[in-house]
Tab-separated table of C-alpha atoms in Angstrom:
chain	number	residue	atom	x	y	z
O	1	UNK	CA	-2.446	1.632	13.787
O	2	UNK	CA	0.043	2.112	11.030
O	3	UNK	CA	-0.218	4.382	8.484
O	4	UNK	CA	-0.104	1.972	5.318
O	5	UNK	CA	-0.890	-1.607	6.246
O	6	UNK	CA	-0.497	-4.929	4.030
O	7	UNK	CA	-0.521	-8.661	4.501
O	8	UNK	CA	2.832	-9.936	5.105
O	9	UNK	CA	2.890	-12.905	2.852
O	10	UNK	CA	1.189	-14.460	-0.105
O	11	UNK	CA	1.780	-17.339	-2.072
O	12	UNK	CA	0.416	-18.553	-5.609
O	13	UNK	CA	0.802	-20.926	-8.259
O	14	UNK	CA	2.925	-20.259	-11.534
O	15	UNK	CA	-0.197	-18.699	-13.925
O	16	UNK	CA	-2.610	-17.572	-11.559
O	17	UNK	CA	-3.347	-14.282	-10.683
O	18	UNK	CA	-2.066	-12.421	-7.719
O	19	UNK	CA	-3.850	-9.645	-5.703
O	20	UNK	CA	-1.701	-7.783	-3.113
O	21	UNK	CA	-3.824	-5.440	-0.814
O	22	UNK	CA	-3.004	-2.454	0.811
O	23	UNK	CA	-4.881	0.046	3.090
O	24	UNK	CA	-3.909	3.371	4.223
O	25	UNK	CA	-5.221	5.989	6.479
O	26	UNK	CA	-4.670	9.645	5.194
O	27	UNK	CA	-7.613	11.118	2.898
O	28	UNK	CA	-5.197	13.645	1.773
O	29	UNK	CA	-2.861	11.151	-0.482
O	30	UNK	CA	-2.490	12.347	-3.779
O	31	UNK	CA	-0.282	9.521	-5.493
O	32	UNK	CA	-0.113	5.792	-4.422
O	33	UNK	CA	2.534	3.672	-5.363
O	34	UNK	CA	3.534	-0.099	-5.782
O	35	UNK	CA	7.281	-0.832	-5.613
O	36	UNK	CA	9.155	-4.142	-6.051
O	37	UNK	CA	11.948	-5.361	-4.237
O	38	UNK	CA	14.060	-8.447	-5.309
O	39	UNK	CA	16.320	-10.334	-3.084
O	40	UNK	CA	19.368	-8.267	-1.952
O	41	UNK	CA	18.313	-5.226	-4.411
O	42	UNK	CA	16.945	-1.696	-3.936
O	43	UNK	CA	13.335	-1.222	-4.328
O	44	UNK	CA	11.937	-0.318	-7.834
O	45	UNK	CA	8.991	1.631	-8.926
O	46	UNK	CA	6.515	-0.772	-10.562
O	47	UNK	CA	3.424	1.677	-10.887
O	48	UNK	CA	1.499	4.368	-9.408
O	49	UNK	CA	-1.769	5.763	-9.541
O	50	UNK	CA	-3.220	9.467	-9.116
O	51	UNK	CA	-5.805	9.809	-6.400
O	52	UNK	CA	-8.595	10.796	-8.649
O	53	UNK	CA	-8.266	7.604	-10.673
O	54	UNK	CA	-9.821	4.184	-9.672
O	55	UNK	CA	-7.852	1.929	-12.037
O	56	UNK	CA	-4.859	1.933	-14.018
O	57	UNK	CA	-3.711	-0.988	-16.206
O	58	UNK	CA	0.193	-1.716	-17.539
O	59	UNK	CA	0.662	-4.925	-19.137
O	60	UNK	CA	0.072	-7.583	-16.574
O	61	UNK	CA	-0.375	-5.048	-13.662
O	62	UNK	CA	-3.772	-3.546	-12.704
O	63	UNK	CA	-3.811	-1.116	-9.947
O	64	UNK	CA	-7.406	-0.551	-8.369
O	65	UNK	CA	-7.905	2.464	-5.972
O	66	UNK	CA	-11.200	2.765	-3.815
O	67	UNK	CA	-10.491	5.978	-2.166
O	68	UNK	CA	-13.627	6.122	-0.052
O	69	UNK	CA	-12.430	2.735	1.579
O	70	UNK	CA	-8.528	3.862	1.253
O	71	UNK	CA	-7.859	0.445	-0.296
O	72	UNK	CA	-5.501	0.116	-2.910
O	73	UNK	CA	-4.716	-3.279	-4.712
O	74	UNK	CA	-2.073	-4.633	-7.241
O	75	UNK	CA	-3.060	-7.401	-9.521
O	76	UNK	CA	-0.592	-9.236	-11.746
O	77	UNK	CA	-1.814	-11.369	-14.155
O	78	UNK	CA	-0.308	-14.672	-15.218
O	79	UNK	CA	2.027	-14.776	-12.259
O	80	UNK	CA	5.551	-16.012	-13.069
O	81	UNK	CA	8.601	-17.382	-10.806
O	82	UNK	CA	10.223	-13.682	-11.572
O	83	UNK	CA	7.631	-12.022	-10.024
O	84	UNK	CA	8.561	-13.534	-6.734
O	85	UNK	CA	9.615	-10.432	-4.468
O	86	UNK	CA	8.399	-8.230	-1.817
O	87	UNK	CA	5.959	-5.431	-3.173
O	88	UNK	CA	5.313	-2.002	-1.197
O	89	UNK	CA	2.781	-0.195	-1.057
O	90	UNK	CA	3.649	3.892	-0.437
O	91	UNK	CA	1.261	7.060	-0.257
O	92	UNK	CA	2.457	10.338	-0.963
O	93	UNK	CA	0.531	12.961	1.210
O	94	UNK	CA	-0.347	16.322	-0.132
O	95	UNK	CA	2.142	18.976	0.697
O	96	UNK	CA	4.632	16.573	1.479
O	97	UNK	CA	8.016	15.338	-0.665
O	98	UNK	CA	8.381	11.744	1.314
O	99	UNK	CA	6.553	8.538	0.915
O	100	UNK	CA	5.086	6.387	3.694
O	101	UNK	CA	5.890	2.668	2.912
O	102	UNK	CA	3.938	-0.221	4.072
O	103	UNK	CA	5.854	-3.076	5.576
O	104	UNK	CA	5.527	-5.068	2.219
O	105	UNK	CA	4.010	-8.253	1.197
O	106	UNK	CA	6.120	-11.201	0.325
O	107	UNK	CA	5.085	-12.788	-2.758
O	108	UNK	CA	5.767	-16.472	-3.468
O	109	UNK	CA	5.109	-18.065	-6.734
O	110	UNK	CA	4.957	-21.909	-6.812
O	111	UNK	CA	6.131	-23.484	-10.043
V	1	UNK	CA	23.131	7.109	-15.348
V	2	UNK	CA	24.634	4.501	-13.248
V	3	UNK	CA	21.535	5.147	-10.667
V	4	UNK	CA	21.985	5.626	-6.995
V	5	UNK	CA	25.071	4.329	-5.986
V	6	UNK	CA	25.809	3.195	-2.295
V	7	UNK	CA	28.644	1.909	-0.543
V	8	UNK	CA	29.537	-0.381	1.221
V	9	UNK	CA	27.372	-2.917	0.227
V	10	UNK	CA	27.979	-4.749	3.292
V	11	UNK	CA	29.686	-4.080	6.490
V	12	UNK	CA	30.518	-6.149	9.496
V	13	UNK	CA	31.572	-4.165	12.419
V	14	UNK	CA	31.599	-4.446	16.407
V	15	UNK	CA	29.803	-2.734	18.855
V	16	UNK	CA	31.062	0.491	19.613
V	17	UNK	CA	32.903	1.186	16.498
V	18	UNK	CA	31.957	4.019	13.896
V	19	UNK	CA	30.210	3.173	11.041
V	20	UNK	CA	29.947	5.686	7.837
V	21	UNK	CA	27.767	4.582	4.522
V	22	UNK	CA	28.032	6.511	1.698
V	23	UNK	CA	25.696	7.812	-1.214
V	24	UNK	CA	26.157	9.205	-4.397
V	25	UNK	CA	22.549	10.140	-5.629
V	26	UNK	CA	21.538	10.658	-9.433
V	27	UNK	CA	22.899	13.714	-11.259
V	28	UNK	CA	20.235	16.451	-11.006
V	29	UNK	CA	17.954	15.026	-8.216
V	30	UNK	CA	17.112	17.611	-5.795
V	31	UNK	CA	15.918	15.340	-3.002
V	32	UNK	CA	17.948	12.592	-1.265
V	33	UNK	CA	16.585	10.236	1.432
V	34	UNK	CA	17.895	7.662	3.830
V	35	UNK	CA	16.103	4.501	4.834
V	36	UNK	CA	16.503	2.145	7.044
V	37	UNK	CA	14.889	-1.510	6.512
V	38	UNK	CA	14.425	-4.248	9.247
V	39	UNK	CA	12.157	-7.094	9.757
V	40	UNK	CA	10.469	-5.622	12.619
V	41	UNK	CA	9.606	-2.065	11.555
V	42	UNK	CA	9.937	-2.449	7.769
V	43	UNK	CA	11.159	0.655	5.692
V	44	UNK	CA	11.640	3.831	8.162
V	45	UNK	CA	12.908	7.347	6.761
V	46	UNK	CA	15.507	8.501	8.759
V	47	UNK	CA	16.184	11.824	7.094
V	48	UNK	CA	15.976	13.696	3.642
V	49	UNK	CA	17.773	16.320	2.195
V	50	UNK	CA	16.655	18.860	-0.558
V	51	UNK	CA	19.258	20.893	-2.469
V	52	UNK	CA	21.903	19.774	0.260
V	53	UNK	CA	19.855	20.928	3.198
V	54	UNK	CA	18.525	18.551	5.720
V	55	UNK	CA	14.528	19.050	5.549
V	56	UNK	CA	13.241	16.663	8.048
V	57	UNK	CA	15.309	14.355	10.354
V	58	UNK	CA	12.424	13.360	12.935
V	59	UNK	CA	13.257	9.882	11.752
V	60	UNK	CA	16.891	9.715	13.034
V	61	UNK	CA	16.466	7.238	15.855
V	62	UNK	CA	19.094	9.011	18.647
V	63	UNK	CA	22.147	11.424	18.588
V	64	UNK	CA	24.202	8.286	17.499
V	65	UNK	CA	23.158	8.845	14.089
V	66	UNK	CA	24.208	11.846	11.828
V	67	UNK	CA	23.711	12.497	8.043
V	68	UNK	CA	25.355	15.204	6.130
V	69	UNK	CA	25.554	16.294	2.440
V	70	UNK	CA	28.499	18.554	1.640
V	71	UNK	CA	27.428	18.562	-1.890
V	72	UNK	CA	25.097	17.845	-4.498
V	73	UNK	CA	26.642	14.561	-5.119
V	74	UNK	CA	27.421	12.751	-2.155
V	75	UNK	CA	25.915	12.044	1.427
V	76	UNK	CA	26.973	9.928	4.329
V	77	UNK	CA	25.425	8.408	7.114
V	78	UNK	CA	27.199	7.927	10.174
V	79	UNK	CA	26.720	5.822	13.113
V	80	UNK	CA	28.822	6.470	16.430
V	81	UNK	CA	28.858	4.378	18.377
V	82	UNK	CA	27.374	1.572	16.634
V	83	UNK	CA	25.366	-0.902	18.513
V	84	UNK	CA	23.969	-4.441	17.600
V	85	UNK	CA	20.274	-2.904	17.166
V	86	UNK	CA	21.500	-0.748	14.253
V	87	UNK	CA	21.810	-4.017	12.242
V	88	UNK	CA	19.314	-3.343	9.252
V	89	UNK	CA	20.088	-2.479	5.743
V	90	UNK	CA	20.275	1.196	4.954
V	91	UNK	CA	18.901	2.617	1.720
V	92	UNK	CA	19.487	5.887	0.077
V	93	UNK	CA	16.939	7.128	-2.448
V	94	UNK	CA	16.805	10.253	-4.616
V	95	UNK	CA	14.422	11.896	-6.944
V	96	UNK	CA	14.111	15.035	-9.108
V	97	UNK	CA	11.617	17.952	-8.090
V	98	UNK	CA	8.460	16.099	-9.629
V	99	UNK	CA	9.447	12.170	-10.497
V	100	UNK	CA	9.967	9.042	-9.397
V	101	UNK	CA	12.023	7.883	-6.311
V	102	UNK	CA	14.935	5.831	-7.210
V	103	UNK	CA	16.503	3.313	-4.567
V	104	UNK	CA	19.966	2.406	-4.226
V	105	UNK	CA	21.121	-1.186	-3.806
V	106	UNK	CA	21.267	-0.726	-0.071
V	107	UNK	CA	24.226	-1.252	2.526
V	108	UNK	CA	23.592	-4.091	4.776
V	109	UNK	CA	24.990	-3.347	8.187
V	110	UNK	CA	25.814	-5.911	10.895
V	111	UNK	CA	27.078	-4.921	14.203
V	112	UNK	CA	28.132	-7.617	16.547
């Protein structure tokens, strides 16, 4: 299977919470990241979590990490139309300088 | 700083032609990465450099692809000859020794 897996699509109503899930395979991952890509643009780092943490909150964003299950999630509270984008999960493995990305989850926000 | 700058933003070319994509990383960043994004395969790492030296080019699809970094402020990704299956968005990204990875806006390549 893929090293980093995400579902490809998610659709939510404006004002609801969005939860984007990701699973990874390498237990040596040191950092896990969420990137956002808007149409026609590059990827921008949204947030990241160190592997010895299980939760990180940053305004409307909450990252949860279950290291035992190798599961990462990104929750966006009060989702807005401006949150419509592709969200990429990525992992950085110990001793590596590169990131391994998932294929991205396209979030569509319905007004 | 203006961020990672890539050119051209869009390129349309015919099969067999040479394509050169350019990247200017953020000043002071030690690492430079070239990625390719397609619907089928997502984001793939092609090659990365550390202090202008290629470290890992195992992601380069085949000999038609080559990348250089002649100095700390410039890198090129060349495809010669190009094929329709090379059509994709090519991203350059850079980062300091320890820190965030910054992406350019990408170069959208269409090979007819």
